[in-house]
């Protein structure tokens, strides 16, 4: 990256929808001319897309991992015990 490259926070703001129109426009102008930043932005977008598709393990699926790591299952909260 060069001295004019953008910090990762700018890319995260754009990907999360927190950037202003002006901020997004400035980012797009820079990325159009900077291979380092377009690569960085694309990698961040791919990771976010992968993370959004993750489904938590069920209790049955997580049990062997918890035993392997010697982690005790957490007790469900009072609210879950009353509702569930």
XYZ file of N, CA, C and O in Angstrom:
336
model
N 0.799 -1.185 0.000
C 0.000 0.000 0.000
C 0.844 1.253 0.000
O 1.993 1.245 0.420
N 0.273 2.312 -0.467
C 0.972 3.585 -0.522
C 0.512 4.532 0.561
O -0.353 4.208 1.373
N 1.099 5.721 0.555
C 0.748 6.702 1.585
C -0.687 7.212 1.441
O -1.275 7.691 2.393
N -1.256 7.096 0.237
C -2.630 7.567 0.010
C -3.678 6.483 0.220
O -4.864 6.737 0.076
N -3.223 5.257 0.540
C -4.170 4.143 0.711
C -5.066 4.388 1.926
O -4.675 5.024 2.893
N -6.249 3.832 1.826
C -7.268 4.035 2.851
C -7.116 3.032 3.987
O -6.704 1.896 3.769
N -7.487 3.431 5.205
C -7.449 2.488 6.332
C -8.589 1.468 6.198
O -9.624 1.750 5.589
N -8.419 0.276 6.757
C -9.456 -0.765 6.676
C -10.819 -0.302 7.192
O -11.854 -0.747 6.711
N -10.835 0.614 8.150
C -12.107 1.111 8.709
C -13.005 1.695 7.615
O -14.227 1.536 7.645
N -12.403 2.351 6.624
C -13.184 2.949 5.537
C -13.908 1.862 4.757
O -15.092 1.983 4.437
N -13.211 0.762 4.465
C -13.827 -0.340 3.736
C -14.945 -0.980 4.560
O -16.008 -1.304 4.024
N -14.697 -1.159 5.852
C -15.720 -1.755 6.713
C -16.962 -0.866 6.789
O -18.087 -1.364 6.796
N -16.754 0.448 6.856
C -17.899 1.362 6.879
C -18.726 1.228 5.608
O -19.957 1.234 5.660
N -18.078 1.091 4.475
C -18.794 0.937 3.205
C -19.523 -0.408 3.180
O -20.710 -0.477 2.837
N -18.837 -1.470 3.561
C -19.438 -2.802 3.528
C -20.590 -2.952 4.511
O -21.539 -3.689 4.254
N -20.521 -2.252 5.639
C -21.585 -2.322 6.648
C -22.681 -1.294 6.429
O -23.640 -1.244 7.185
N -22.526 -0.435 5.419
C -23.548 0.570 5.124
C -23.500 1.781 6.026
O -24.480 2.514 6.143
N -22.364 2.036 6.684
C -22.250 3.183 7.591
C -21.585 4.383 6.934
O -21.496 5.440 7.538
N -21.082 4.217 5.716
C -20.362 5.301 5.051
C -21.346 6.336 4.508
O -22.469 6.008 4.116
N -20.902 7.581 4.475
C -21.704 8.630 3.851
C -21.564 8.487 2.332
O -20.659 7.799 1.840
N -22.430 9.163 1.594
C -22.326 9.126 0.135
C -20.974 9.667 -0.307
O -20.326 9.112 -1.179
N -20.556 10.744 0.316
C -19.267 11.351 -0.046
C -18.109 10.412 0.290
O -17.188 10.246 -0.510
N -18.153 9.793 1.451
C -17.107 8.859 1.842
C -17.035 7.666 0.905
O -15.947 7.220 0.526
N -18.199 7.173 0.519
C -18.230 6.036 -0.412
C -17.691 6.445 -1.776
O -16.945 5.692 -2.401
N -18.057 7.616 -2.218
C -17.582 8.101 -3.519
C -16.063 8.274 -3.522
O -15.389 7.882 -4.477
N -15.513 8.816 -2.439
C -14.065 8.986 -2.339
C -13.364 7.628 -2.328
O -12.327 7.447 -2.963
N -13.937 6.663 -1.621
C -13.365 5.325 -1.581
C -13.383 4.694 -2.967
O -12.392 4.122 -3.418
N -14.491 4.825 -3.682
C -14.596 4.241 -5.017
C -13.602 4.867 -5.989
O -13.022 4.164 -6.817
N -13.392 6.180 -5.885
C -12.412 6.841 -6.755
C -11.003 6.338 -6.482
O -10.222 6.093 -7.413
N -10.659 6.181 -5.220
C -9.328 5.700 -4.875
C -9.148 4.246 -5.312
O -8.127 3.889 -5.903
N -10.140 3.412 -5.029
C -10.051 1.993 -5.341
C -9.950 1.762 -6.852
O -9.292 0.828 -7.296
N -10.565 2.639 -7.639
C -10.512 2.492 -9.092
C -9.087 2.620 -9.632
O -8.787 2.111 -10.708
N -8.205 3.258 -8.880
C -6.841 3.477 -9.349
C -5.783 2.767 -8.506
O -4.601 2.875 -8.797
N -6.187 2.022 -7.489
C -5.216 1.419 -6.571
C -5.455 -0.089 -6.464
O -6.434 -0.520 -5.854
N -4.560 -0.874 -7.051
C -4.702 -2.326 -7.021
C -4.616 -2.878 -5.600
O -5.293 -3.849 -5.265
N -3.789 -2.271 -4.777
C -3.656 -2.740 -3.401
C -4.998 -2.623 -2.665
O -5.442 -3.564 -2.002
N -5.626 -1.484 -2.781
C -6.888 -1.250 -2.059
C -8.048 -2.049 -2.636
O -8.903 -2.525 -1.888
N -8.102 -2.217 -3.964
C -9.194 -3.015 -4.533
C -9.059 -4.467 -4.083
O -10.042 -5.137 -3.773
N -7.815 -4.952 -3.986
C -7.584 -6.314 -3.502
C -8.014 -6.428 -2.036
O -8.698 -7.378 -1.654
N -7.623 -5.445 -1.248
C -7.972 -5.438 0.181
C -9.493 -5.380 0.356
O -10.068 -6.135 1.148
N -10.148 -4.515 -0.389
C -11.602 -4.364 -0.310
C -12.296 -5.662 -0.726
O -13.232 -6.126 -0.053
N -11.841 -6.278 -1.814
C -12.468 -7.511 -2.298
C -12.305 -8.638 -1.286
O -13.240 -9.412 -1.053
N -11.126 -8.731 -0.677
C -10.914 -9.774 0.335
C -11.821 -9.563 1.545
O -12.381 -10.515 2.089
N -11.966 -8.322 1.969
C -12.842 -8.033 3.110
C -14.293 -8.375 2.775
O -15.019 -8.934 3.602
N -14.718 -8.055 1.552
C -16.090 -8.350 1.130
C -16.327 -9.859 1.112
O -17.388 -10.337 1.530
N -15.331 -10.632 0.652
C -15.463 -12.082 0.622
C -15.573 -12.661 2.029
O -16.390 -13.550 2.279
N -14.770 -12.170 2.948
C -14.812 -12.668 4.327
C -16.152 -12.356 4.968
O -16.766 -13.212 5.621
N -16.645 -11.147 4.765
C -17.939 -10.769 5.339
C -19.046 -11.648 4.771
O -19.931 -12.108 5.499
N -19.006 -11.922 3.476
C -20.009 -12.785 2.859
C -19.957 -14.195 3.442
O -20.992 -14.802 3.726
N -18.761 -14.715 3.653
C -18.626 -16.045 4.260
C -19.158 -16.053 5.690
O -19.846 -16.991 6.103
N -18.840 -15.022 6.453
C -19.293 -14.961 7.847
C -20.811 -14.856 7.952
O -21.413 -15.401 8.881
N -21.425 -14.174 7.017
C -22.888 -14.031 7.053
C -23.596 -15.355 6.804
O -24.730 -15.541 7.216
N -22.929 -16.288 6.127
C -23.548 -17.569 5.814
C -23.317 -18.646 6.855
O -23.804 -19.759 6.712
N -22.581 -18.336 7.913
C -22.268 -19.347 8.930
C -23.503 -19.635 9.785
O -24.179 -18.734 10.251
N -23.751 -20.912 9.981
C -24.859 -21.353 10.824
C -24.253 -21.953 12.098
O -23.343 -22.779 12.017
N -24.721 -21.554 13.274
C -24.180 -22.114 14.519
C -24.379 -23.626 14.593
O -25.352 -24.164 14.067
N -23.452 -24.299 15.255
C -23.572 -25.745 15.447
C -24.715 -26.052 16.412
O -24.991 -25.286 17.328
N -25.326 -27.207 16.222
C -26.339 -27.656 17.174
C -25.620 -28.171 18.415
O -24.404 -28.356 18.411
N -26.378 -28.439 19.470
C -25.767 -28.978 20.694
C -25.075 -30.307 20.411
O -23.975 -30.559 20.906
N -25.691 -31.142 19.608
C -25.120 -32.445 19.277
C -23.816 -32.287 18.490
O -22.850 -33.006 18.738
N -23.800 -31.365 17.544
C -22.594 -31.140 16.730
C -21.463 -30.518 17.543
O -20.296 -30.792 17.305
N -21.797 -29.681 18.500
C -20.763 -28.992 19.264
C -20.229 -29.808 20.443
O -19.140 -29.541 20.937
N -20.976 -30.812 20.887
C -20.573 -31.590 22.060
C -19.162 -32.190 21.954
O -18.368 -32.048 22.883
N -18.797 -32.857 20.832
C -17.439 -33.419 20.764
C -16.347 -32.348 20.844
O -15.296 -32.565 21.445
N -16.599 -31.194 20.255
C -15.613 -30.106 20.287
C -15.483 -29.535 21.692
O -14.377 -29.223 22.142
N -16.600 -29.381 22.371
C -16.561 -28.858 23.730
C -15.837 -29.822 24.657
O -15.070 -29.399 25.517
N -16.050 -31.119 24.443
C -15.358 -32.117 25.261
C -13.854 -32.101 24.951
O -13.038 -32.153 25.855
N -13.509 -32.002 23.688
C -12.106 -31.953 23.284
C -11.391 -30.750 23.887
O -10.243 -30.845 24.324
N -12.089 -29.622 23.943
C -11.506 -28.395 24.486
C -11.705 -28.264 25.991
O -11.289 -27.284 26.594
N -12.366 -29.248 26.594
C -12.656 -29.250 28.029
C -13.435 -27.999 28.446
O -13.106 -27.319 29.409
N -14.485 -27.712 27.679
C -15.353 -26.566 27.952
C -16.681 -27.098 28.463
O -17.285 -27.980 27.860
N -17.098 -26.558 29.587
C -18.372 -26.968 30.165
C -19.495 -26.196 29.482
O -19.383 -24.997 29.266
N -20.581 -26.878 29.141
C -21.712 -26.161 28.530
C -22.271 -25.125 29.504
O -22.339 -25.374 30.706
N -22.619 -23.977 28.972
C -23.160 -22.927 29.833
C -24.612 -23.255 30.179
O -25.343 -23.827 29.380
N -24.968 -22.884 31.371
C -26.360 -23.069 31.782
C -27.201 -22.043 31.064
O -26.801 -20.906 30.901
N -28.372 -22.451 30.631
C -29.239 -21.482 29.981
C -29.736 -20.475 31.009
O -29.905 -20.792 32.176
N -29.942 -19.273 30.568
C -30.385 -18.212 31.454
C -31.784 -18.456 31.991
O -32.526 -19.308 31.495
N -32.137 -17.720 33.003
C -33.457 -17.861 33.630
C -34.557 -17.683 32.603
O -35.535 -18.433 32.578
N -34.412 -16.697 31.727
C -35.438 -16.419 30.727
C -35.648 -17.619 29.809
O -36.766 -18.026 29.553
N -34.563 -18.247 29.360
C -34.690 -19.422 28.494
C -35.330 -20.578 29.248
O -36.112 -21.339 28.686
N -34.995 -20.738 30.517
C -35.594 -21.832 31.299
C -37.087 -21.617 31.487
O -37.861 -22.547 31.478
N -37.497 -20.347 31.674
C -38.912 -20.070 31.880
C -39.692 -20.187 30.574
O -40.807 -20.688 30.555
N -39.113 -19.716 29.490
C -39.816 -19.703 28.199
C -39.704 -21.046 27.515
O -40.657 -21.525 26.933
N -38.500 -21.636 27.523
C -38.232 -22.888 26.788
C -38.816 -24.025 27.461
O -39.483 -24.894 27.287
